[in-house]
Amino acid sequence: MQADASKQNLLGLPQPVLETFFADLGEKPFRARQLMQWIHQRGADGFDGMTDISKGLRERLDEVANIALPQVVSEKRSSDGTVKWLFSAGGGQAIETVFIPEPARGTLCISSQVGCALNCAFCATGAQGFNRNLTTDEIVGQVCHANRVLPPRASGDPAVSNVVFMGMGEPLANYRSLIPALEILISDYAYGLSRRRITVSTSGIVPQINRLGDDCNVSLAVSLHAPNDELRCRIVPINRMHPIAELLQACWSYAAKRANRYVTFEYVMLKGVNDSLQHATQLANLLANKPAKINLIPFNPFAGSDFECSAASTIEQFQRRIRELGVIATTRKTRGDDIDAACGQLAGKVSDRIRVRLGDRKRRVAAS
Ligand code: SAH
Ligand code: SF4
């Protein structure tokens, strides 16, 4: 359904807000639970088929509300089963969502913003600049759409079993939309995902990491990418505001809020930049004896960027060194290569505007 600004889109309302909506219509709170199940579990895109709701209320709902999913611009399916959707974000802009099927789970990588303001040196989304925050319904709509169009799992459960905020944008810079989206993903009346199966990935906005720990302690992934401040300031500029020591302190407090919790540290492997054995040692020393796992990500090149991915043998040695020093490390498998579905490629075709910004960024990285 098309978005209609005059109507309340029920897709993005968590249970308490939906209860208030129904109270305003003179209805009981249980209506909220009914509606959530219809929308998120039973695939309703209108009120007509809601057989357990009276005709009068359905007509009233139709006047004031709708269930509007984001509009699909394109869908691409990779030979390895990965699916990538482009959804319209209005004004000629788009966001991307990627589904990665694995034997034991189906992971959906979703976007939280159109573009990103944080400008990490190796990221296609950062090169695009910041356009706007997604609304809660646009965030949830990505999951809703995927479950509607993908076949259920062998168990009969919906296709999406895990959600990672590793698409476009910095989720903690869109906190206001993020929290209700997480509430809907967790709700038993919607997607019923456990906090463990939802991962928020951040480049390190420390105050929001602290808030998230209290508001909704989902799994946390932190884009570290460098083991010292000098290098991290160059490739992850938010480090100038929140340096590594402060960031790690927030991570350990986050992990301490729930038993048996690890923080995952993402580390993109950039040839000749952050991939030496000294870097590996420094990285392992930062994280040894802490609730930390390292996930090495092969750099995904995109048009206009002149970073290169480290050689496979370098990545192996890097990983081995970290493990020798007692820290858990894995290397991410790249999926969906044939449809440009990998991390950091989510800006689609690089426009001239992006190329200009990339030129600026390269000069800055080189100069610092
Ligand atoms: N803004 C958040 C989440 C989105 S990016 C964050 O930065 O964590 C998801 C992951 O992809 C991050 O670890 C990010 O650093 C990584 N990434 C960005 N560009 C990449 C590229 N070109 N190749 C590999 N990983 C990349
Ligand atoms: Fe933004 Fe994450 Fe890309 Fe950095 S890596 S520019 S925080 S999307």
Coordinates of N, CA and C in Angstrom, one line a residue, residues 9 18 28 42 47 63 98-99 121 131-132 134 141 145 171 186 202 257 300 341 346 358:
N9 N 0.1 5.1 10.1 CA 0.6 3.8 9.6 C 0.8 2.8 10.9
L18 N 0.1 1.4 20.2 CA -1.1 0.9 19.5 C -2.2 0.8 20.5
K28 N -10.7 -1.5 23.5 CA -10.0 -2.2 24.6 C -8.5 -2.5 24.1
R42 N 0.4 -12.4 10.1 CA -0.5 -13.0 9.2 C -0.6 -12.2 7.9
F47 N -7.6 -3.8 6.3 CA -8.4 -4.3 7.5 C -9.5 -5.2 7.1
E63 N -10.7 4.4 7.8 CA -10.8 5.8 7.7 C -9.5 6.5 8.2
V98 N 19.3 -7.0 2.9 CA 19.9 -8.2 2.3 C 19.5 -9.4 3.2
F99 N 19.0 -10.5 2.5 CA 18.7 -11.7 3.3 C 19.8 -12.7 3.0
A121 N 36.1 5.9 6.3 CA 36.8 6.1 5.0 C 36.6 5.0 4.0
N131 N 21.3 11.5 4.4 CA 20.1 12.1 3.8 C 19.0 12.2 4.9
R132 N 18.6 11.1 5.5 CA 17.6 11.2 6.6 C 17.6 9.9 7.4
L134 N 15.5 6.8 8.9 CA 14.3 6.0 8.6 C 13.3 6.1 9.7
G141 N 9.4 -2.4 8.3 CA 8.9 -2.8 7.0 C 9.8 -3.7 6.3
H145 N 8.4 -7.2 5.0 CA 8.4 -7.6 3.6 C 9.1 -8.9 3.4
P171 N 22.7 2.9 13.2 CA 21.4 2.8 14.0 C 21.4 3.6 15.3
I186 N 11.0 -7.8 18.9 CA 11.0 -8.7 20.1 C 9.6 -9.2 20.5
T202 N 27.4 -0.7 15.6 CA 27.6 0.7 15.7 C 29.1 1.0 15.5
K257 N 25.7 -6.1 31.7 CA 24.3 -5.9 32.0 C 23.5 -7.2 31.8
N300 N 35.2 -4.9 1.1 CA 34.5 -5.0 -0.2 C 34.7 -3.8 -1.0
A341 N 25.9 -7.5 -2.8 CA 25.1 -7.4 -1.6 C 26.0 -7.4 -0.3
L346 N 26.4 -1.1 -0.1 CA 25.0 -0.9 -0.2 C 24.6 0.5 -0.7
L358 N 34.4 11.2 -2.1 CA 35.5 10.2 -1.9 C 36.8 10.8 -2.2

